[in-house]
PDB file of C-alpha atoms in Angstrom:
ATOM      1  CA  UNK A 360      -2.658  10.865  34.744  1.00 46.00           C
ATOM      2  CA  UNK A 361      -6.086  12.395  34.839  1.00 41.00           C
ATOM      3  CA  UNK A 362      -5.211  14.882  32.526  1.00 41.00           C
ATOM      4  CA  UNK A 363      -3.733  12.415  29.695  1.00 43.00           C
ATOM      5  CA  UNK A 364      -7.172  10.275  30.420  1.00 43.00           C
ATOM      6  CA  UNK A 365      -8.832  13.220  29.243  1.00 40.00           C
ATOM      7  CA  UNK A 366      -6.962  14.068  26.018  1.00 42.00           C
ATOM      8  CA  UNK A 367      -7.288  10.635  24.864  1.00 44.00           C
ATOM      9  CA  UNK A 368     -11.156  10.941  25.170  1.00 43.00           C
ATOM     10  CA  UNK A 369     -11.032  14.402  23.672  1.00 42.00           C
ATOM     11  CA  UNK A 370      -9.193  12.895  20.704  1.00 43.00           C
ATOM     12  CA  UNK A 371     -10.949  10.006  19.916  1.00 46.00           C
ATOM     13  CA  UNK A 372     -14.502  11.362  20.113  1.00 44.00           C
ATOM     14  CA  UNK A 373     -12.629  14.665  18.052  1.00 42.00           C
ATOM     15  CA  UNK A 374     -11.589  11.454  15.474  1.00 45.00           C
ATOM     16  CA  UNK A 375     -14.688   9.841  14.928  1.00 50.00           C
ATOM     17  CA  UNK A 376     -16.771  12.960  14.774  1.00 50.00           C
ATOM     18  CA  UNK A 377     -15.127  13.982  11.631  1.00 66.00           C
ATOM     19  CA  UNK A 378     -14.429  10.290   9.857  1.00 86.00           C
ATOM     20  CA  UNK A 379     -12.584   6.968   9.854  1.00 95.00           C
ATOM     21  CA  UNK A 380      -9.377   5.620   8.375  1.00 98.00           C
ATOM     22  CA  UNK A 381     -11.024   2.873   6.273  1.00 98.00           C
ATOM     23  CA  UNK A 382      -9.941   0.319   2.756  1.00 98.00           C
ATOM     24  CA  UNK A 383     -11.272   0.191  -0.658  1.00 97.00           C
ATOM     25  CA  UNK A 384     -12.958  -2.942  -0.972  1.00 96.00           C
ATOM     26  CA  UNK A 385     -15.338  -3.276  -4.331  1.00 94.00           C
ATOM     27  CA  UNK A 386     -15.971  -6.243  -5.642  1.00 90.00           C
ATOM     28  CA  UNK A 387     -14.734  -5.273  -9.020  1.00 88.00           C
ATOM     29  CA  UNK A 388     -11.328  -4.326  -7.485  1.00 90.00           C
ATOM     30  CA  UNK A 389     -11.980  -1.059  -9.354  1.00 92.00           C
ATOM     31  CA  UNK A 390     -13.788   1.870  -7.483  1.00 95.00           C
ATOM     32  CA  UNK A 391     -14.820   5.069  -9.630  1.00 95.00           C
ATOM     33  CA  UNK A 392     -14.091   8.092  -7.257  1.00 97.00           C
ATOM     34  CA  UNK A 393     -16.600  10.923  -8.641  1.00 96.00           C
ATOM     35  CA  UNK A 394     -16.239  14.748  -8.284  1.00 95.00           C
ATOM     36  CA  UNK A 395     -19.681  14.862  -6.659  1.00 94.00           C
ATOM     37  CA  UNK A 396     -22.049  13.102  -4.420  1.00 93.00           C
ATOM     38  CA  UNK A 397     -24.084  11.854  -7.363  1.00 92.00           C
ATOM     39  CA  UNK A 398     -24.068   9.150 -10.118  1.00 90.00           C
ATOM     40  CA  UNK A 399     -23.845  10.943 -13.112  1.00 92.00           C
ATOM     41  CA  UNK A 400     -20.831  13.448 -11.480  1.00 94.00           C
ATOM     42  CA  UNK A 401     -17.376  13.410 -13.673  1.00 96.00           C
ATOM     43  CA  UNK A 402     -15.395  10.586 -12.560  1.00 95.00           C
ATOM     44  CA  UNK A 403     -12.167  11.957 -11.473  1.00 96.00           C
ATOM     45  CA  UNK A 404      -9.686   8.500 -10.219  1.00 96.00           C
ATOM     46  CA  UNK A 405     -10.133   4.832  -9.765  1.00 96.00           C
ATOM     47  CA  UNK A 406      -8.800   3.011  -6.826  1.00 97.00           C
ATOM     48  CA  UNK A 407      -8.112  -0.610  -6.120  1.00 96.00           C
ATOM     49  CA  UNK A 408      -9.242  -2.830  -3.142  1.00 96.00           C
ATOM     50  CA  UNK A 409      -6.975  -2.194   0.239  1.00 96.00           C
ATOM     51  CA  UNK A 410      -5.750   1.461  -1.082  1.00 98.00           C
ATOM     52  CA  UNK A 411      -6.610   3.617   2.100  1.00 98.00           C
ATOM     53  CA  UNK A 412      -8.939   6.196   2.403  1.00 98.00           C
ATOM     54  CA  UNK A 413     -10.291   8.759   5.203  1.00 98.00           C
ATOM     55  CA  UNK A 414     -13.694   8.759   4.871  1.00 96.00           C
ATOM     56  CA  UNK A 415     -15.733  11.128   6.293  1.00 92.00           C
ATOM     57  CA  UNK A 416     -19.237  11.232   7.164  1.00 79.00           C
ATOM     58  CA  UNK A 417     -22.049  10.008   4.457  1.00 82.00           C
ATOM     59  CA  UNK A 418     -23.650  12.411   2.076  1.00 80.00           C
ATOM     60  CA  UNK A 419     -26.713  10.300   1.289  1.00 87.00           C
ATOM     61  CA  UNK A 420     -25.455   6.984  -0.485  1.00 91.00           C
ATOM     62  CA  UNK A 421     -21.850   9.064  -0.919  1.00 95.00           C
ATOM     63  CA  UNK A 422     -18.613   8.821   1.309  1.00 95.00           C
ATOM     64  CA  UNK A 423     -16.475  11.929   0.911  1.00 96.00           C
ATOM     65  CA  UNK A 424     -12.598  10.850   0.940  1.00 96.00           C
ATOM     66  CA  UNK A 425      -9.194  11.800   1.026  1.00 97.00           C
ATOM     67  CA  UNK A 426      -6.601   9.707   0.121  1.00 97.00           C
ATOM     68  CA  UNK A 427      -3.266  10.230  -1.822  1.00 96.00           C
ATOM     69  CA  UNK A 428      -1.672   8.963  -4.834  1.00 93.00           C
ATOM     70  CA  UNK A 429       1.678   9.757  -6.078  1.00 89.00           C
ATOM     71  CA  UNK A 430       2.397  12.121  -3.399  1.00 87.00           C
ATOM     72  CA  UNK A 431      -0.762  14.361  -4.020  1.00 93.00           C
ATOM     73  CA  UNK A 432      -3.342  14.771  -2.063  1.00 95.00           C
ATOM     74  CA  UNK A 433      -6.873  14.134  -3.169  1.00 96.00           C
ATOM     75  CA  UNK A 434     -10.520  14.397  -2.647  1.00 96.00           C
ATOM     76  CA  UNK A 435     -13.749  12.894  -4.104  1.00 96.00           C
ATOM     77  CA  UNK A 436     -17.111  11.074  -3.521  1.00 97.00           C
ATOM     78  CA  UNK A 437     -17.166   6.928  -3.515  1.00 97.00           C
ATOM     79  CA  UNK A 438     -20.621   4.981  -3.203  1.00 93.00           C
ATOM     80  CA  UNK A 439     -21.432   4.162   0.388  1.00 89.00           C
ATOM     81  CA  UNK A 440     -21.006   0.629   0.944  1.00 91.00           C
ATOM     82  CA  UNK A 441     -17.747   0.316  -1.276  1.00 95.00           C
ATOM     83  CA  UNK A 442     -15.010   0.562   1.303  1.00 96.00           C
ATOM     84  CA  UNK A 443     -14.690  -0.972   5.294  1.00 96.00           C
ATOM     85  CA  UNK A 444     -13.818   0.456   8.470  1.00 97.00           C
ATOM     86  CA  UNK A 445     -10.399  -0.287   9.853  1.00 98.00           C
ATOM     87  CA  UNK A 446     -12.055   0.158  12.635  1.00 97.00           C
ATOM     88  CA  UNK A 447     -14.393  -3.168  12.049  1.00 97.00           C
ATOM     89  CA  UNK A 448     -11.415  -5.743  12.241  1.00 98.00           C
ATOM     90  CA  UNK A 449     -10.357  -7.376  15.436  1.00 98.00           C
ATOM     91  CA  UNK A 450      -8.445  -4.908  17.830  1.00 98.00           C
ATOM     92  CA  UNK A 451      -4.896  -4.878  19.620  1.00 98.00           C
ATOM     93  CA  UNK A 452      -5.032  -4.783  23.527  1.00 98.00           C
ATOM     94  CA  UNK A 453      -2.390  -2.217  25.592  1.00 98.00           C
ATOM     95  CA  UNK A 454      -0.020  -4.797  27.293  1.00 97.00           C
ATOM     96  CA  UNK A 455       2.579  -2.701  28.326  1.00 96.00           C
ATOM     97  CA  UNK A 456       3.652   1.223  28.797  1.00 97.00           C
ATOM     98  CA  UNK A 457       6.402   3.181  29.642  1.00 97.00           C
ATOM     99  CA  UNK A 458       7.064   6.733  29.417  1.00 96.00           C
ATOM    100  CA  UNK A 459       8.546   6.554  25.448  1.00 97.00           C
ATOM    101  CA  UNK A 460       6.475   3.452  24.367  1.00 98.00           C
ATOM    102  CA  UNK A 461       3.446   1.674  24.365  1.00 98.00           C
ATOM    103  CA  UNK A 462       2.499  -2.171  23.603  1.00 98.00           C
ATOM    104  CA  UNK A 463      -0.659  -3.436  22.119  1.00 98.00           C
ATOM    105  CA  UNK A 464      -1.119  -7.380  21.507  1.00 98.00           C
ATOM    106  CA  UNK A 465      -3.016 -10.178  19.483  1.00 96.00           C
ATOM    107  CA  UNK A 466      -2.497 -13.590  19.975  1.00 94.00           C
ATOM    108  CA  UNK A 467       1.038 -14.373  18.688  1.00 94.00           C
ATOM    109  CA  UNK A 468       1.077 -10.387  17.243  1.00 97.00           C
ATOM    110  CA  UNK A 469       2.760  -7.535  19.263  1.00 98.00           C
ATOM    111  CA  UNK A 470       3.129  -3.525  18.054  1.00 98.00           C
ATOM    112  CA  UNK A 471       5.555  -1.510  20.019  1.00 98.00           C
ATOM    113  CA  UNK A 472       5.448   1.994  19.035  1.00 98.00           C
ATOM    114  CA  UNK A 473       8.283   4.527  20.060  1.00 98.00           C
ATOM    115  CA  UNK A 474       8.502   7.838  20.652  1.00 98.00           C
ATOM    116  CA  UNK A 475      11.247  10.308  21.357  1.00 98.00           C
ATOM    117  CA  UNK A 476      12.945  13.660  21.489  1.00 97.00           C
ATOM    118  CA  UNK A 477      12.939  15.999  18.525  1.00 97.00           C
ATOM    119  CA  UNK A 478      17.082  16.946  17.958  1.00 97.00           C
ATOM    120  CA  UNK A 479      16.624  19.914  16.231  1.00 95.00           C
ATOM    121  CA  UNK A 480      20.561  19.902  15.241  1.00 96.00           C
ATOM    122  CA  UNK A 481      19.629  16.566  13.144  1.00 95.00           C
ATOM    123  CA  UNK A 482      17.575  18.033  10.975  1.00 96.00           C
ATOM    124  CA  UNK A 483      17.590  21.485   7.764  1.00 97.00           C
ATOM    125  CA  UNK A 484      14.699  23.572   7.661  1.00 96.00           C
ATOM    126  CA  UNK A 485      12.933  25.655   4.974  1.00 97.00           C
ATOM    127  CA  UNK A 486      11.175  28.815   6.569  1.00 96.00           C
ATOM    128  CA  UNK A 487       8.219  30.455   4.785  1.00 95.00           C
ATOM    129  CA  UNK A 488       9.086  33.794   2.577  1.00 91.00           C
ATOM    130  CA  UNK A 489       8.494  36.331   4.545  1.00 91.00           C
ATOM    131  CA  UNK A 490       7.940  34.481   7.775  1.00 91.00           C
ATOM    132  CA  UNK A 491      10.950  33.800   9.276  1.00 88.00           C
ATOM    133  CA  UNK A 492      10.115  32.152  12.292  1.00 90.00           C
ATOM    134  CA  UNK A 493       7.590  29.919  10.468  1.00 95.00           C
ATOM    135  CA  UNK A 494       9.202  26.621   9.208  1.00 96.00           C
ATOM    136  CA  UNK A 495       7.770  25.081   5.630  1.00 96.00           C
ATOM    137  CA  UNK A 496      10.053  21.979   5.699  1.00 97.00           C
ATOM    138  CA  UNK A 497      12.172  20.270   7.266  1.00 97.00           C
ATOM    139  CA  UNK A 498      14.412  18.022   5.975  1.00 96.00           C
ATOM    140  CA  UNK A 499      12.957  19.278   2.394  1.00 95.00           C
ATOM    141  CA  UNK A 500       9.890  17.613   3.199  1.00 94.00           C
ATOM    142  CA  UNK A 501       6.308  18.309   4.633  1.00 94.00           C
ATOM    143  CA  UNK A 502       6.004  17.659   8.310  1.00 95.00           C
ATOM    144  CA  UNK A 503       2.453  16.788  10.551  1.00 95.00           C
ATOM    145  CA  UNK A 504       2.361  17.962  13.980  1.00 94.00           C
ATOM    146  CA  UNK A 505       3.255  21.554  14.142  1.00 92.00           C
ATOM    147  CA  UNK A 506       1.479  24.562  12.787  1.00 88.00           C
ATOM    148  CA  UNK A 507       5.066  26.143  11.247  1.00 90.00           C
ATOM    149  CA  UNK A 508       7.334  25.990  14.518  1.00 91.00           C
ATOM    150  CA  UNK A 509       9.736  23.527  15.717  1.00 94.00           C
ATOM    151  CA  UNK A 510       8.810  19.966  17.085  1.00 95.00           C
ATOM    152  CA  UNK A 511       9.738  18.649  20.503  1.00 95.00           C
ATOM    153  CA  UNK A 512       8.904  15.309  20.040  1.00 96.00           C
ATOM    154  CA  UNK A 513       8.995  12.452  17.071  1.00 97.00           C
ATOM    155  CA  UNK A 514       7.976   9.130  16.163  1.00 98.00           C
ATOM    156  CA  UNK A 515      11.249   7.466  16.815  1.00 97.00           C
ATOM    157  CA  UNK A 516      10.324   3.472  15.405  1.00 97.00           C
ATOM    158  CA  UNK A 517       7.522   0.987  15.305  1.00 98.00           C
ATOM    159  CA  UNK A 518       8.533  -2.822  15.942  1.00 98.00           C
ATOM    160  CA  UNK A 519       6.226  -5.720  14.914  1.00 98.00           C
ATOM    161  CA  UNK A 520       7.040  -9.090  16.603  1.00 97.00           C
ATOM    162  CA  UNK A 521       5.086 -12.158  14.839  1.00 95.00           C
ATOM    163  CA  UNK A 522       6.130 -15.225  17.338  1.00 91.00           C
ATOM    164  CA  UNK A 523      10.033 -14.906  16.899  1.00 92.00           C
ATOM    165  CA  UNK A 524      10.152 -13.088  13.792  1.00 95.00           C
ATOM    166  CA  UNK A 525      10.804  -9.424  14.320  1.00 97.00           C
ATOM    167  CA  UNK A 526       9.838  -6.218  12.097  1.00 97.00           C
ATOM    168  CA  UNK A 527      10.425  -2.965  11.502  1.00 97.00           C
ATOM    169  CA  UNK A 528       8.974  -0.337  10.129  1.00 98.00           C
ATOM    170  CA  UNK A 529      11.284   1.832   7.503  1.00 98.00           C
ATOM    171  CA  UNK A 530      12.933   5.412   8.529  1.00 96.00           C
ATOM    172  CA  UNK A 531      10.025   6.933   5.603  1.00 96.00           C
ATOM    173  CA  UNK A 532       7.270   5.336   7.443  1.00 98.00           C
ATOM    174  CA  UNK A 533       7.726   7.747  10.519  1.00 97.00           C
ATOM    175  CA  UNK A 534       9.671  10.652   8.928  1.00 96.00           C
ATOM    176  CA  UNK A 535       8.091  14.270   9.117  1.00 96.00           C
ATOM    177  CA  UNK A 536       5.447  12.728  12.017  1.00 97.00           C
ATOM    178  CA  UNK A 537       5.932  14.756  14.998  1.00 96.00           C
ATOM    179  CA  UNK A 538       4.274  15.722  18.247  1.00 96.00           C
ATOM    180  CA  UNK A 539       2.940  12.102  18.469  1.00 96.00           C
ATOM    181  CA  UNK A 540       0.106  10.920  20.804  1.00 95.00           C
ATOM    182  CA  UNK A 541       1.545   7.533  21.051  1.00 97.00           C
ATOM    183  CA  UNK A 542      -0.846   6.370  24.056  1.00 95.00           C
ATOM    184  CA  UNK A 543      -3.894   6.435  22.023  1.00 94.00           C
ATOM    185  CA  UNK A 544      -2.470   3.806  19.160  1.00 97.00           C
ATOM    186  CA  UNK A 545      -5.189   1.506  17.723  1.00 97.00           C
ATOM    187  CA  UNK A 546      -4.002  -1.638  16.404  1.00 98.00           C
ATOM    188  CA  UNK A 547      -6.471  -3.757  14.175  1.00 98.00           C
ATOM    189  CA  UNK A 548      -6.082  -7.069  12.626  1.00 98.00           C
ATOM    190  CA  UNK A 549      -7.610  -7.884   9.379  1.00 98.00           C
ATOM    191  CA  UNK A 550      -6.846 -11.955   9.397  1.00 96.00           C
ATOM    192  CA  UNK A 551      -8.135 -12.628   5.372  1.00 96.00           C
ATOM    193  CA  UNK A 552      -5.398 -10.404   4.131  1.00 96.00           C
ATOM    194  CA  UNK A 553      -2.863 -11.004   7.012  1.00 97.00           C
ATOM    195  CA  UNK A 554      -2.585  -7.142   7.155  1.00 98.00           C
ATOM    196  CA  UNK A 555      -2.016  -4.951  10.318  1.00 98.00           C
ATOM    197  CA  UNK A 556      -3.137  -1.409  10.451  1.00 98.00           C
ATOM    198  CA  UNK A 557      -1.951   0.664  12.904  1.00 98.00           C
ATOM    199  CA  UNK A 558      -3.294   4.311  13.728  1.00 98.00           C
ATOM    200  CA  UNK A 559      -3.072   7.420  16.299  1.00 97.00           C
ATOM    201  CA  UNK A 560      -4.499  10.937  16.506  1.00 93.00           C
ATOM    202  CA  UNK A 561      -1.194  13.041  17.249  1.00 94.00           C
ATOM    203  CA  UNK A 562      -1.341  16.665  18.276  1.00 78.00           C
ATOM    204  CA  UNK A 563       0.006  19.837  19.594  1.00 64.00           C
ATOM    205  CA  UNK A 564      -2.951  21.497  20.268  1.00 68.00           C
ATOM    206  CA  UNK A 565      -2.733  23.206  16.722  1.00 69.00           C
ATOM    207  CA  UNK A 566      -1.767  20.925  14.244  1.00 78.00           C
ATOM    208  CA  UNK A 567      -3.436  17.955  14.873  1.00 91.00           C
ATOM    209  CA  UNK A 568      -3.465  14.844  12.297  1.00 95.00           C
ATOM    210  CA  UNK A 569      -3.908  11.278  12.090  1.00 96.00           C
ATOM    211  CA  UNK A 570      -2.055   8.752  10.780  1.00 98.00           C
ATOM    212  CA  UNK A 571      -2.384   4.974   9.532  1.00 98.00           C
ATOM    213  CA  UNK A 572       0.312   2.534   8.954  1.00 98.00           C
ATOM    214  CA  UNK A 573      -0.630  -0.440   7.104  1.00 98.00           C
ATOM    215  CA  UNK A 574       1.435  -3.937   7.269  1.00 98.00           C
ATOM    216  CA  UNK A 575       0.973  -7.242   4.837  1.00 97.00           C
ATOM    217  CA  UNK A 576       2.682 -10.044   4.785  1.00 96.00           C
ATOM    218  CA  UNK A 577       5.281  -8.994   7.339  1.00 94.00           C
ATOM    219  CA  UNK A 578       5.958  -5.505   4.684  1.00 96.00           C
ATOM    220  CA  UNK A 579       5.267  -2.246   5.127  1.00 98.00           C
ATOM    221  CA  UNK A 580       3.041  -0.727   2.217  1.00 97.00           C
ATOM    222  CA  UNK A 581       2.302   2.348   2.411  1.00 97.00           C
ATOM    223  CA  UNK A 582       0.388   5.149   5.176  1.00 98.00           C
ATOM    224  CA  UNK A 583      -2.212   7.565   5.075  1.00 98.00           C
ATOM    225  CA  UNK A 584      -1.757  11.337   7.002  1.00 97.00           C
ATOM    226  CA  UNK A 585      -5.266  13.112   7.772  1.00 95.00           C
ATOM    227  CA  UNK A 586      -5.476  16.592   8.740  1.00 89.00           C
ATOM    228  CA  UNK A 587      -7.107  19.902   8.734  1.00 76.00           C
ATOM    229  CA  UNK A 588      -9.794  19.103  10.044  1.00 63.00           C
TER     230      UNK A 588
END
């Protein structure tokens, strides 16, 4: 028990050292992302309010971000005060735990995230030329968790319960996340735009990444991978 204790301080002080998961918010609904810390830099993308972003720590009055759009990923500079913290809405407390699952609860909200076995006969895999023991894909997709070998464990389904009314979270919100650190989830709340954000540091001791689920309306929208840090 000790030991988990431990890795779940080691990976959230290893989280916040290097940035937050966090939400466009501008009041022009339009933010210019620039190639550079400065004003006058090239402006390279424009986001809209709620698209998420890793930010990492302030270059002056500049926020260096990743994000993605259209599958790629992407990096630039956004003023400082133009985006909020997930971090800064109202949290989830654990209610319950068991050895595949964990609990975390609001009011009439509860998150139950699940984790499970990696089936290695479920899945194809793409091994990098020349490196035959190192897998590329699997299932002709990029995968988070391991640094080229084979998972042993997945993210097997997150359920939302809203009083009675019951959700879950599509197959593509979890596929290719593996080796997950389920028992340091982080649940936030943001009430004005009845979204729920949901976020854990997963690793293997090599290939460690973070990911954030984000939930309107009852819908899953989209998610946000972080890694190489």
């Amino acid at each position: 028990m000790m030991r988990y204790f431990l890795l779940f301080i080691f990976l959230v002080s290893f989280s916040n050292s290097f940035g937050q998961f966090a939400i466009v918010n501008d009041k022009d609904n339009l933010l210019n992302v620039r190639e550079e810390a400065t004003q006058n830099s090239k402006q390279i993308d424009k986001l809209h309010n709620g698209d998420l972003i890793y930010c990492f720590r302030n270059k002056g009055n500049w926020a260096n971000i990743d994000y993605t759009k259209k599958n790629k990923e992407l990096n630039g500079y956004i003023y400082k005060d133009k985006y909020i913290l997930v971090s800064s809405f109202p949290s989830f407390k654990v209610s319950k735990k068991s050895v595949n699952s964990i609990t975390l609860r609001k009011d009439s909200f509860e998150v139950t995230i699940f984790q499970s076995k990696f089936d290695k006969k479920k899945h194809k895999y793409k091994y990098v030329k020349n490196y035959p023991l190192q897998i590329e894909l699997i299932d002709n997709k990029k995968y988070w968790g391991m640094d080229g070998g084979l998972p042993s464990t997945q993210f097997e389904k997150i359920i939302i319960k809203v009083g009675t009314k019951i959700i879950s979270l599509p197959k593509i919100a979890v596929e290719g996340l593996y080796e997950p650190s389920i028992f340091n989830a982080e649940v936030n709340y943001d009430k004005s735009n009845n979204t729920i954000y949901i976020q854990t540091l997963n690793s293997d001791g090599a290939g460690s990444y973070l990911v954030l689920w984000k939930v309107t309306n009852g819908k899953y929208i989209d998610r946000l991978v972080a890694y190489g840090f």
